[in-house]
Coordinates of C-alpha atoms in Angstrom, one line a residue:
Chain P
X6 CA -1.1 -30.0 -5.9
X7 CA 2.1 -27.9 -7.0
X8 CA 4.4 -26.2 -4.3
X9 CA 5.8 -22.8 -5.7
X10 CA 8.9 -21.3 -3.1
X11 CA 9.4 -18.8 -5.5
X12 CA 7.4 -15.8 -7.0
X13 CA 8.4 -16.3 -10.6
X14 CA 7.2 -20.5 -10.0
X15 CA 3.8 -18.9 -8.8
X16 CA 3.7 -16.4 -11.5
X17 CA 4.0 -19.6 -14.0
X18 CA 2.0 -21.7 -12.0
X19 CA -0.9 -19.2 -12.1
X20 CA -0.6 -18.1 -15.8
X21 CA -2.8 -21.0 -17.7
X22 CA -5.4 -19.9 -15.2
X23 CA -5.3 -16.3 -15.3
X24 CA -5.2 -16.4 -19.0
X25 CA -8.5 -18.4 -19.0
X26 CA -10.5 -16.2 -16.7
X27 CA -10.1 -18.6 -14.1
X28 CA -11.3 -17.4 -10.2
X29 CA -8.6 -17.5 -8.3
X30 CA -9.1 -17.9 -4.5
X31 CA -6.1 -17.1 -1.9
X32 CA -5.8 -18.1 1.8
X33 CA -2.6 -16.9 3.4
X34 CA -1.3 -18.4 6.0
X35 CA 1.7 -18.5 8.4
X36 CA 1.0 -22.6 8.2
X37 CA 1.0 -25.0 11.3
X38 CA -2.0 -25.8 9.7
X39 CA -5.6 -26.6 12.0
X40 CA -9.1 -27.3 10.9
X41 CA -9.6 -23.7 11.3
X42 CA -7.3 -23.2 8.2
X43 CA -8.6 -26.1 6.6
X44 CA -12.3 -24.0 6.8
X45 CA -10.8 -21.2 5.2
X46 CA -9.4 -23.4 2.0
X47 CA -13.1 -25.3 1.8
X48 CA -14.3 -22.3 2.0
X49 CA -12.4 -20.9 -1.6
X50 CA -12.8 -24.4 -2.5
X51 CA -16.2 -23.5 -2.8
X52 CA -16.1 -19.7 -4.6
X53 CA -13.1 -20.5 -7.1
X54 CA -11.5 -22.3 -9.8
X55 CA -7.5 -22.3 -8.3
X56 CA -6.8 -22.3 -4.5
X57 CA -3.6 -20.9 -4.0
X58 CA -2.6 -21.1 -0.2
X59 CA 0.4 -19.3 1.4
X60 CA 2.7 -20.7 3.8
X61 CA 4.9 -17.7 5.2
X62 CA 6.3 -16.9 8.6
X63 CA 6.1 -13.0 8.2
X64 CA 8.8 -11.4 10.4
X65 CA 7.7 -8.0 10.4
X66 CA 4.6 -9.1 11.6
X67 CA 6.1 -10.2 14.7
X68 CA 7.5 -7.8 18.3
X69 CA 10.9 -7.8 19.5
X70 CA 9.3 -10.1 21.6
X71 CA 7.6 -12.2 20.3
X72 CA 8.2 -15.6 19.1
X73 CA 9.1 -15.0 15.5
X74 CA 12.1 -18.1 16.0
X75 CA 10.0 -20.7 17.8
X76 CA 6.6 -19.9 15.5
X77 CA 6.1 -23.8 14.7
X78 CA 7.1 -24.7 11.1
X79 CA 5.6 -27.6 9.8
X80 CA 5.4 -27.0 5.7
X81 CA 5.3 -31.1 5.0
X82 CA 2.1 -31.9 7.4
X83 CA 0.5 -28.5 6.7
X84 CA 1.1 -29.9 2.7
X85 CA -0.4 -33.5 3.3
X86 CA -3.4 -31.5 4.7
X87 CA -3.9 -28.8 2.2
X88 CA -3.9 -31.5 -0.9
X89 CA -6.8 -33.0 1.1
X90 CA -8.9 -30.1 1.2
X91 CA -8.4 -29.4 -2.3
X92 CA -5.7 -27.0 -2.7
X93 CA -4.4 -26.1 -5.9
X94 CA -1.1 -24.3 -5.1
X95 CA 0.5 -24.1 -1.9
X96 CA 3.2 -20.6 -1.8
X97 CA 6.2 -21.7 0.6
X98 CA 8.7 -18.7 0.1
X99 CA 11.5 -17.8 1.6
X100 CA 12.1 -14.7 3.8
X101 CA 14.9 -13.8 1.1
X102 CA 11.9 -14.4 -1.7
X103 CA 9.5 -12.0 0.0
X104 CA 11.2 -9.1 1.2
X105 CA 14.7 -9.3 -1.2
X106 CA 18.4 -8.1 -0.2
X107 CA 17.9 -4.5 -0.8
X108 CA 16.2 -2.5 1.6
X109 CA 12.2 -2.3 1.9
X110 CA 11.4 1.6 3.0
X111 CA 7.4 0.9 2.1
X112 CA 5.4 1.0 5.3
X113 CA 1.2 0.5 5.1
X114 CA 0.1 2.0 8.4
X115 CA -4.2 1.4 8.9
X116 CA -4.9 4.3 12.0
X117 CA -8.0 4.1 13.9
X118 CA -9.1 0.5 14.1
X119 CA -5.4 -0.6 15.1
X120 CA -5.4 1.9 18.2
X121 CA -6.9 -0.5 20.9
X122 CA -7.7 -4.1 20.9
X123 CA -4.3 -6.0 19.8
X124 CA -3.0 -3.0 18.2
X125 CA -2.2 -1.6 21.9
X126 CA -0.4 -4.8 23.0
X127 CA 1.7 -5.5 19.8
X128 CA 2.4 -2.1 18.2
X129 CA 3.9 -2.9 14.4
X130 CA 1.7 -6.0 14.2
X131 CA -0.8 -4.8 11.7
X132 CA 1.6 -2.3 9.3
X133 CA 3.5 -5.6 9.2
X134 CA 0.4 -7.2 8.6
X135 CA -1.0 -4.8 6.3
X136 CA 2.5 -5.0 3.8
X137 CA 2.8 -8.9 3.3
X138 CA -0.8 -9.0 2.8
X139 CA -0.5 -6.3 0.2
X140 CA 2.8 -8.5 -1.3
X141 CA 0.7 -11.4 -1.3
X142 CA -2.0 -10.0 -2.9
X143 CA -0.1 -8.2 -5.5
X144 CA 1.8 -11.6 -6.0
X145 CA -1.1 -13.8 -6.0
X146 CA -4.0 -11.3 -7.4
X147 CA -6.9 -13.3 -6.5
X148 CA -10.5 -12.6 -7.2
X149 CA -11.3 -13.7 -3.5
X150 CA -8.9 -13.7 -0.2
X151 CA -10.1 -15.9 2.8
X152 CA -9.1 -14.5 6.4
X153 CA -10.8 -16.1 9.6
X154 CA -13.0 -14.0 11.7
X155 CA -11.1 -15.2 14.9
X156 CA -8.5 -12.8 14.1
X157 CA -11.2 -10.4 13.9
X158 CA -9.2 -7.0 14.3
X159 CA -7.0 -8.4 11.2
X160 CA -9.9 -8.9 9.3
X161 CA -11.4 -5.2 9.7
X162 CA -7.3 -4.3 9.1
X163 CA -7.7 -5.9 6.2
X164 CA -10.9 -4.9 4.8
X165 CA -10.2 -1.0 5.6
X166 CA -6.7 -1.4 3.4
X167 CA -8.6 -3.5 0.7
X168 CA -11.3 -0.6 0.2
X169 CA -9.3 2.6 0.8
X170 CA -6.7 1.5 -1.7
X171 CA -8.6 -0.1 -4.3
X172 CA -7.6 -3.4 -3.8
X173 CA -9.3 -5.4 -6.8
X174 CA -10.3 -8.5 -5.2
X175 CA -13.3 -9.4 -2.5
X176 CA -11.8 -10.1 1.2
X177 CA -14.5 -13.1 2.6
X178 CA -14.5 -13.6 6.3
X179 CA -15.0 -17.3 7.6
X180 CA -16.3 -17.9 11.5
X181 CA -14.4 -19.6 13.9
X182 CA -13.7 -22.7 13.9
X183 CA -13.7 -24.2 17.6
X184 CA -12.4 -27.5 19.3
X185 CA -15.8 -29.2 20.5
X186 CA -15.2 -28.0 24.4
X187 CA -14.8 -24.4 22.3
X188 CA -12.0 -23.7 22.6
X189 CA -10.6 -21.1 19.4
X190 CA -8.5 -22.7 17.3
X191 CA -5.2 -21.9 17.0
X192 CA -1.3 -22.7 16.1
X193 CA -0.4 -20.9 19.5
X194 CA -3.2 -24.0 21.3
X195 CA 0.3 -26.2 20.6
X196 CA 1.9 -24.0 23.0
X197 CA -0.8 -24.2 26.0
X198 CA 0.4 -27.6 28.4
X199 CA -2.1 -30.2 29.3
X200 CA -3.0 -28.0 32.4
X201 CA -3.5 -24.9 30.5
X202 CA -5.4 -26.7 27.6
X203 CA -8.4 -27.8 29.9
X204 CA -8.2 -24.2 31.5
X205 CA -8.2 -22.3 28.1
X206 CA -12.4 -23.0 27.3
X207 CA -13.2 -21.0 29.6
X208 CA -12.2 -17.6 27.2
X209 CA -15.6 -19.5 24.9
X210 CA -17.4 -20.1 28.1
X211 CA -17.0 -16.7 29.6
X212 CA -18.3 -15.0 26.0
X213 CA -21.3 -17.7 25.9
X214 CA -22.3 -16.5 29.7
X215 CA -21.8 -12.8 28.5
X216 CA -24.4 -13.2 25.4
X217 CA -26.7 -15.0 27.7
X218 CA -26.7 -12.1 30.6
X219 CA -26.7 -9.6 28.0
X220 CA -29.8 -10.8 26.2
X221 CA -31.2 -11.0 30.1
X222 CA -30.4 -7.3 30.2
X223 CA -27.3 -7.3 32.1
X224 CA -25.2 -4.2 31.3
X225 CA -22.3 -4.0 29.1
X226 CA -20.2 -2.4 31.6
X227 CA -21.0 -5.3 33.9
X228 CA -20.8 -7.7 31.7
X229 CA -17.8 -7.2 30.5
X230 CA -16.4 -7.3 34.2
X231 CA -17.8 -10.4 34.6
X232 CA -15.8 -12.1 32.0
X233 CA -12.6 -10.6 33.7
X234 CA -13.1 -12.1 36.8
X235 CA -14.1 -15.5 35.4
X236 CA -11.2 -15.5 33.4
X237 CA -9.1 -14.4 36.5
X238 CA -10.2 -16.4 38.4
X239 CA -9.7 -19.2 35.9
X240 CA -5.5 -18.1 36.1
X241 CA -5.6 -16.2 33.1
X242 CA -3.4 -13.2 33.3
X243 CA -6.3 -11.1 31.5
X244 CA -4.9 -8.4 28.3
X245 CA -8.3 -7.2 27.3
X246 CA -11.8 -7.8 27.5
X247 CA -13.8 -5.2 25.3
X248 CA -16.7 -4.6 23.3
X249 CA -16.7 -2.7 19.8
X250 CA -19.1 -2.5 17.0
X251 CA -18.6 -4.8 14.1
X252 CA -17.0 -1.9 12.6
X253 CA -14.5 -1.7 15.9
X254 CA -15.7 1.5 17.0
X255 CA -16.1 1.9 20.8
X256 CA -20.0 1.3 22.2
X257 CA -21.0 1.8 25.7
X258 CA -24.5 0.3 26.0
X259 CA -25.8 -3.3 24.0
X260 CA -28.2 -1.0 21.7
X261 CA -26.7 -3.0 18.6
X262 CA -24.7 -5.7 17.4
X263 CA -21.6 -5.7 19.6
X264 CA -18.5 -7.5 19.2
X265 CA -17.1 -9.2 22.5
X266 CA -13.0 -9.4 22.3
X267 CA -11.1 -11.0 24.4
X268 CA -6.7 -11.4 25.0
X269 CA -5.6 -13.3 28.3
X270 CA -2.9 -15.2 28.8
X271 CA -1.9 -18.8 30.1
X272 CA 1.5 -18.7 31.3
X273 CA 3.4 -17.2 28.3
X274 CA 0.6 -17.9 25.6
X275 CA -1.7 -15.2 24.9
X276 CA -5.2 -16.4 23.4
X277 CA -7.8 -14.5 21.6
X278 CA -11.4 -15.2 21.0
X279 CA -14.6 -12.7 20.0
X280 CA -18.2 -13.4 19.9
X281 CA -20.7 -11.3 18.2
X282 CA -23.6 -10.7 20.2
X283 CA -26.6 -9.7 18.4
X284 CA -29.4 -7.6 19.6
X285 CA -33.1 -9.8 19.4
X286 CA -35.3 -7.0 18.0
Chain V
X25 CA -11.2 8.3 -26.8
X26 CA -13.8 7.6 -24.3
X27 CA -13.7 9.9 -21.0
X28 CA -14.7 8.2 -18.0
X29 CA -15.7 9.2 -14.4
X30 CA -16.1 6.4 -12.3
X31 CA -14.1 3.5 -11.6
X32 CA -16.8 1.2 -12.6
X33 CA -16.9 2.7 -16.0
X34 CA -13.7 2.7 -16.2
X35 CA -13.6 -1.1 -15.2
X36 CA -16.4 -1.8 -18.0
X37 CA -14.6 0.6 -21.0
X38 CA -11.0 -2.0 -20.0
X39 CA -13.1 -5.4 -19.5
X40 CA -12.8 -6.5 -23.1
X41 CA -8.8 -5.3 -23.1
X42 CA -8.6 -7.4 -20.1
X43 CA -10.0 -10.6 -21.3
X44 CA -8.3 -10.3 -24.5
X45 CA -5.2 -9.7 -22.5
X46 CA -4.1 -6.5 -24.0
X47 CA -1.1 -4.6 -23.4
X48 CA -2.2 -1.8 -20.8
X49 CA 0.0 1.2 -20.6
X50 CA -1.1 3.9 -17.7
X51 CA -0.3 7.5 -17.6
X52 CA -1.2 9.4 -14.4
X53 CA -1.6 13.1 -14.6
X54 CA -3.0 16.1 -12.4
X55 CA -4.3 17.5 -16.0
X56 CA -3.5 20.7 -17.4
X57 CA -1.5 19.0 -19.5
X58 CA 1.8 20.3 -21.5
X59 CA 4.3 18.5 -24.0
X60 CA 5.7 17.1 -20.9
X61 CA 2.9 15.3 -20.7
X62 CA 2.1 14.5 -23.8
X63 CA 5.2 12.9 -24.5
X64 CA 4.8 10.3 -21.4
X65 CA 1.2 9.3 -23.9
X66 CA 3.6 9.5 -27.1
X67 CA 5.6 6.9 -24.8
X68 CA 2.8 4.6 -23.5
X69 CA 1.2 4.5 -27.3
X70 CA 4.6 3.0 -28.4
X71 CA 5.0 0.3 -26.3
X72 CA 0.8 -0.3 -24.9
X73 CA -2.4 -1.5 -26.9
X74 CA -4.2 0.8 -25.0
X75 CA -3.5 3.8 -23.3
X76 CA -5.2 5.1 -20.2
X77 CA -4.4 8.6 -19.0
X78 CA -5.9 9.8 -15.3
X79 CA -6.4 13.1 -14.8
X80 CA -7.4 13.9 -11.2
X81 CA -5.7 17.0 -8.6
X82 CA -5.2 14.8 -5.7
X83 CA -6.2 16.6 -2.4
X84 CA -3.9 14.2 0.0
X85 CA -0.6 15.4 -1.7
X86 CA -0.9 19.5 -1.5
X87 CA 0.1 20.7 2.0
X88 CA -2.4 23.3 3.9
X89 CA -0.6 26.8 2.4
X90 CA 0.0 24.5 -1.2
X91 CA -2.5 25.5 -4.3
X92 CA -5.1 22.6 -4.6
X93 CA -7.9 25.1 -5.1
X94 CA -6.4 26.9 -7.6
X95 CA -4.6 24.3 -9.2
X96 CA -5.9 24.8 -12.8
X97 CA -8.5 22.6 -14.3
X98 CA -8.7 22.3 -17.7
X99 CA -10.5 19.2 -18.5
X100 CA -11.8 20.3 -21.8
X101 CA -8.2 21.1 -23.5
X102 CA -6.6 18.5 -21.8
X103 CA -8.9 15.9 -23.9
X104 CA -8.2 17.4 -27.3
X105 CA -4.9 17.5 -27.2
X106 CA -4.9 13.8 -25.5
X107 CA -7.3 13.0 -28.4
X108 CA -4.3 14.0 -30.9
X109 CA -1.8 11.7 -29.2
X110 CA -3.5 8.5 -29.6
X111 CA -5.1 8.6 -25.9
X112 CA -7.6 5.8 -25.9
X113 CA -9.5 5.9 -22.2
X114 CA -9.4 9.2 -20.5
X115 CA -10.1 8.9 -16.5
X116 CA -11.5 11.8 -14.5
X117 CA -13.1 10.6 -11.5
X118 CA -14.2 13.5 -8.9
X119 CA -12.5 13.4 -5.4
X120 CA -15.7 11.7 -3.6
X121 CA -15.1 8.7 -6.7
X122 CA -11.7 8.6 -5.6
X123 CA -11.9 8.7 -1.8
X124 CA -15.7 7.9 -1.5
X125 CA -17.8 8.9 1.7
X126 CA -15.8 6.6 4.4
X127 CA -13.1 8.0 6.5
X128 CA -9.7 6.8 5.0
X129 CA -7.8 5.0 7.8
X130 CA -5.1 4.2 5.5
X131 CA -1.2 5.4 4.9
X132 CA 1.5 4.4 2.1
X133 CA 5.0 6.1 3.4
X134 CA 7.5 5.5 1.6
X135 CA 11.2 6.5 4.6
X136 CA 14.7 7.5 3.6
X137 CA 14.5 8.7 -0.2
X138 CA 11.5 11.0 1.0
X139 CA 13.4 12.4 4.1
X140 CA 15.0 15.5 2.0
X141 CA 14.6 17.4 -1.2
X142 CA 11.1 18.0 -2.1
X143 CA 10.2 15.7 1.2
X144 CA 11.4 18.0 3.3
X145 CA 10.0 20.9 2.0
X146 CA 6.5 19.0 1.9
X147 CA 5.7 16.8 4.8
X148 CA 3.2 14.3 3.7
X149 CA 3.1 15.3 0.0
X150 CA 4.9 11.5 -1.2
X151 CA 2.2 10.0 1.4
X152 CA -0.5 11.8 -0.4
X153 CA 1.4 10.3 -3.9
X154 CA 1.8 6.8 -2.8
X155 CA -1.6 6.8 -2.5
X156 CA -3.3 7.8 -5.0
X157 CA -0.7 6.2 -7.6
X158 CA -1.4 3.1 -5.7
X159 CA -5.0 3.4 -5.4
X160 CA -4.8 4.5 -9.6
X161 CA -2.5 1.1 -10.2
X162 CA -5.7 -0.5 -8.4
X163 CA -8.0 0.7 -10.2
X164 CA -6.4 0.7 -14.0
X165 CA -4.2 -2.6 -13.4
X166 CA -1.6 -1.4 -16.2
X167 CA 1.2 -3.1 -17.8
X168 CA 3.1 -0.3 -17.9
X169 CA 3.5 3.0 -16.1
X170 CA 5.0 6.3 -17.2
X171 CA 6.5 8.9 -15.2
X172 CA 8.7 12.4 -16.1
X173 CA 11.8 12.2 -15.3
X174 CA 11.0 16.1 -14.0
X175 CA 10.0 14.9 -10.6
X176 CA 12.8 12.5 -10.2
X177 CA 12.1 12.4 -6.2
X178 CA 8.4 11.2 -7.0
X179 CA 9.8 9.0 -9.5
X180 CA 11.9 7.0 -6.8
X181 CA 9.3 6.2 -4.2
X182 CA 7.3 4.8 -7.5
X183 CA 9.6 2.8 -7.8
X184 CA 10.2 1.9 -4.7
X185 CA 7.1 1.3 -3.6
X186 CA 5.9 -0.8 -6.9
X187 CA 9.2 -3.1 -5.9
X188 CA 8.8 -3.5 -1.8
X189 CA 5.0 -4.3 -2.2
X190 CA 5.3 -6.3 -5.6
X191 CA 2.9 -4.2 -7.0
X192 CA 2.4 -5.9 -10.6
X193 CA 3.5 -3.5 -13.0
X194 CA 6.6 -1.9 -14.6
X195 CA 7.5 1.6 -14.0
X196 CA 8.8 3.6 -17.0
X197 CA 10.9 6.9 -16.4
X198 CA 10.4 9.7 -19.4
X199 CA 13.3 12.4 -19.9
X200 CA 12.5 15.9 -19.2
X201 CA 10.7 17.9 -21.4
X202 CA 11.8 21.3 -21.9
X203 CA 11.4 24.4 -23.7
X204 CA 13.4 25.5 -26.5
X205 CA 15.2 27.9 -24.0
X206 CA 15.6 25.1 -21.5
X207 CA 12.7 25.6 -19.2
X208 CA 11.6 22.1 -17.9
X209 CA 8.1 22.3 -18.5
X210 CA 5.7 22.2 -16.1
X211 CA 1.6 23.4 -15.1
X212 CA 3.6 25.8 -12.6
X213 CA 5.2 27.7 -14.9
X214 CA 1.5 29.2 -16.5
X215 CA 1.6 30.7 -12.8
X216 CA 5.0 33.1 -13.8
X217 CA 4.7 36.3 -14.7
X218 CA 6.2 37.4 -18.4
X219 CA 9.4 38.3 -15.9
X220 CA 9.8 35.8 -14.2
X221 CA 9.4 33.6 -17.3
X222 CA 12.5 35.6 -18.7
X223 CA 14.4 34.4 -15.7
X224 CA 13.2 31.0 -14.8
X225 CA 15.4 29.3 -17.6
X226 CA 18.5 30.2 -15.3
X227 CA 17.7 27.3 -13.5
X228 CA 18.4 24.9 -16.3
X229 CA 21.4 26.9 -17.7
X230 CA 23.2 26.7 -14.6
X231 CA 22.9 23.0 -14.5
X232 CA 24.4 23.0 -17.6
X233 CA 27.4 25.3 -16.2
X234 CA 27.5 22.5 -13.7
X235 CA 28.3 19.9 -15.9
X236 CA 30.6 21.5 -17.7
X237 CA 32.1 22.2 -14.6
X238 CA 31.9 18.7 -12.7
X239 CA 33.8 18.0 -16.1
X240 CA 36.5 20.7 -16.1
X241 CA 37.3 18.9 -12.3
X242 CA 35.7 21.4 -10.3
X243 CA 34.6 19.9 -6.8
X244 CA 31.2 19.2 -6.4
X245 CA 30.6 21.0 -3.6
X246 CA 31.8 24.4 -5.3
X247 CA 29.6 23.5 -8.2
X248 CA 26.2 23.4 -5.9
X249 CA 27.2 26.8 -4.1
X250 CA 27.9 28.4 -7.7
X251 CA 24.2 27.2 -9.0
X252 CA 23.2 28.7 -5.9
X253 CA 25.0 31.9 -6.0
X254 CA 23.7 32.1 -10.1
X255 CA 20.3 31.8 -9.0
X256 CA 20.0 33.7 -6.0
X257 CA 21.7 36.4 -8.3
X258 CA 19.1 36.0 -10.9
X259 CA 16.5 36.6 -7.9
X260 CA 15.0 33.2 -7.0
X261 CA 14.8 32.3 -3.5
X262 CA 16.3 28.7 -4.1
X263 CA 15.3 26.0 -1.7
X264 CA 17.7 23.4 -2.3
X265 CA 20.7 22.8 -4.9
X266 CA 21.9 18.9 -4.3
X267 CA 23.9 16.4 -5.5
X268 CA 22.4 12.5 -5.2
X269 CA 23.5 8.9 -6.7
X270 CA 20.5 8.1 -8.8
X271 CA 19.5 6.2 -6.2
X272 CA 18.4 9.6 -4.2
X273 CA 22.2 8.8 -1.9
X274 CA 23.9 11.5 -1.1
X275 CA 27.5 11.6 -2.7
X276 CA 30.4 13.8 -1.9
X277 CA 32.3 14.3 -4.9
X278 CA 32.1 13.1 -8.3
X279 CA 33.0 9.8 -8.4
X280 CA 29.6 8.5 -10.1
X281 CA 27.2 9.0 -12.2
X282 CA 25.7 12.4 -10.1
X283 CA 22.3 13.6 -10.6
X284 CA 22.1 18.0 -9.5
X285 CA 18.8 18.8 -8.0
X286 CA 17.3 22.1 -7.5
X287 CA 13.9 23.9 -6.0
X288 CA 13.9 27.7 -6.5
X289 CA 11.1 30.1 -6.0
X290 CA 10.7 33.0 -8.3
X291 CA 7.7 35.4 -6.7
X292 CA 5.5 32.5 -4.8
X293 CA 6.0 29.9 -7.9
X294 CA 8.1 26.8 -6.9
X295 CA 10.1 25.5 -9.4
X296 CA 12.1 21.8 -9.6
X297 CA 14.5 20.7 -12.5
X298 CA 17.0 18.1 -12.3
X299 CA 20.4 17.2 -14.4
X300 CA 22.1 13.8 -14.9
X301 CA 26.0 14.1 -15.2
X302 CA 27.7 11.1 -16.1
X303 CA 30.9 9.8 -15.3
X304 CA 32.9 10.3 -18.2
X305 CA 35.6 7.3 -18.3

């Protein structure tokens, strides 16, 4: 496995392969690596000839806010575990490598689907999302790009930007991957304390009860209530709990697949889960 | 030449290009095309194996009073004389090929170079460019792109753009075009009347004035009010005469390489031209 910190090294990493056709598949990532990650590279493992995986802390992706600074960095573990999994190339730039000394005045703004959800809570998130995705891509170009379904809003960001700009590449959606009590995985789990940790199945729990009352013919209105309280209750400091169709357009009744989302926080770490829910005909 | 519609056929007439790794030079017209034009292809042929020339009036970058409808359409002349040039893929997709059926939930804006000149005078026209000329880089994947040096603006946030999201390619400016009595050439100017096509060459000869000015040591400032003066004299409503580093900055005096802008309407036709003057040391 090769590291490449810069775009140039990439570029003549990738060359032998590009030159012979080769499928390329790409997983970015903002590293502190987890199983969930590891899916997403087995995944392209799969599908492609080269698997090039990014490791980059984006800052535009991240509110005034947010924790940018503290967002764990931990490039020589998250490299032990990629060259298990079978990656090729792992992309480590530099913030200076991305996004250069001169000015960047390119903004990619995705309306509609960004509106609600995460979007409401973290305005900026997906336009900075939506341009180092684009830089990766256009740095990478890879026949496939791997994105987890946990960060399901992303993923339809991502799709809707792919396919109204003629992105030439195929965007492939992996399910969760979940601890075994269910929990989501995720780098911001590290956060959670020992308290918190055993408190935090309960987002997976409270979706699991909602499919079950909705296939008993509970309301979605009610439903989704439900998994408020229970998360609560549970001393989550609830952000959203919603339903959307897979598309992320708002649905009031379960008359089709629905999406469940869910933000809460523990403390000062805000979890997200979704579960999609799917109608028995 | 082959014509093609669709971006599959397009995708299938490049394929063997591709995999033989071809040179790919892209030229990106609204059609009806003039020597302006032609020259950007005389360009491309020198330095591309194969030359790809799109002609397609792009809805998203004409404002609501602008003149998409009537924007001429000459598909038929536009290939012969592309024919004669040594045009080897021509690429006229309709608008539903382009933007397909889905809502479009996504934006390319490009801040700062765009906030005056042209941008000013046409809120969301460089949106509308960004992307479509990104969406076009999509689809052709060039080696090379070529631009007129006419719409300099337009030229900038290409260039921007293609450097802040690493789109793969390299942009090539193409000097002005003009008629032997100076007129830059443009499709507008087939809207002029015989009159106004008498007058509209005032726009180029007082930018000449203005450089021999700027030479002689007159200030800048009294050079823009005297284009102004000229053409409002010669009975164009002007919309802007400016003075910008070539990096679209705005500059004071004449301490740099300068580049004079101007936008002047004669009767309801908008015309743009633009000067270099170089420091002379």
């Amino acid at each position: 496995m090769k590291t490449e910190t810069t775009i140039q090294g990439l570029s003549a990493s990738l060359s032998p392969a590009r030159s012979a056709r080769k499928i390329i598949g790409f997983v970015p990532t903002m590293g502190n690596l987890h199983e969930g990650h590891l899916n997403l590279v087995r995944e392209a493992r799969k599908l492609c000839d080269v698997v090039v995986v990014s490791i980059f802390v984006n800052p535009i992706q991240f509110g005034p806010n947010e924790d940018f600074e503290n967002y764990p960095r931990t490039l020589e573990q998250d490299s032990r575990l990629l060259a298990d999994v079978g990656c090729d190339i792992v992309f480590a730039p530099s913030v200076e490598q991305m996004y250069g000394n001169k000015p960047r005045f390119t903004n990619i703004s995705v309306s509609d689907i960004t509106n609600d959800l995460c979007g409401l809570q973290r305005p900026g998130h997906f336009d900075g999302v939506a341009v180092v995705v684009t830089k990766l891509f256009n740095i990478v170009q890879p026949n496939f790009a791997f994105f987890g379904q946990k960060d399901y809003q992303q993923l339809a960001v991502i799709r809707q930007f792919v396919r109204d700009l003629n992105i030439p590449l195929e965007v492939i959606g992996v399910p969760i991957t979940r601890a075994e009590d269910g929990l989501a995985l995720s780098s911001r789990n590290g956060y959670l304390t020992e308290e918190q940790r055993k408190i935090a199945p309960s987002i997976f729990q409270s979706l699991k009860a909602a499919e079950q009352e909705l296939h008993n013919g509970v309301s979605l209105v009610e439903v989704l209530e439900n998994i408020k309280h229970t998360l609560t209750q549970a001393g989550f400091i609830v952000d959203y709990v919603e339903a959307r169709t897979p598309e992320l357009q708002k649905i009031e009744a379960f008359n089709q697949n629905v999406i469940l989302f869910v933000a809460a926080k523990l403390g000062t770490t805000r979890l997200i889960d979704n579960l999609q829910v799917k109608q028995t005909v």
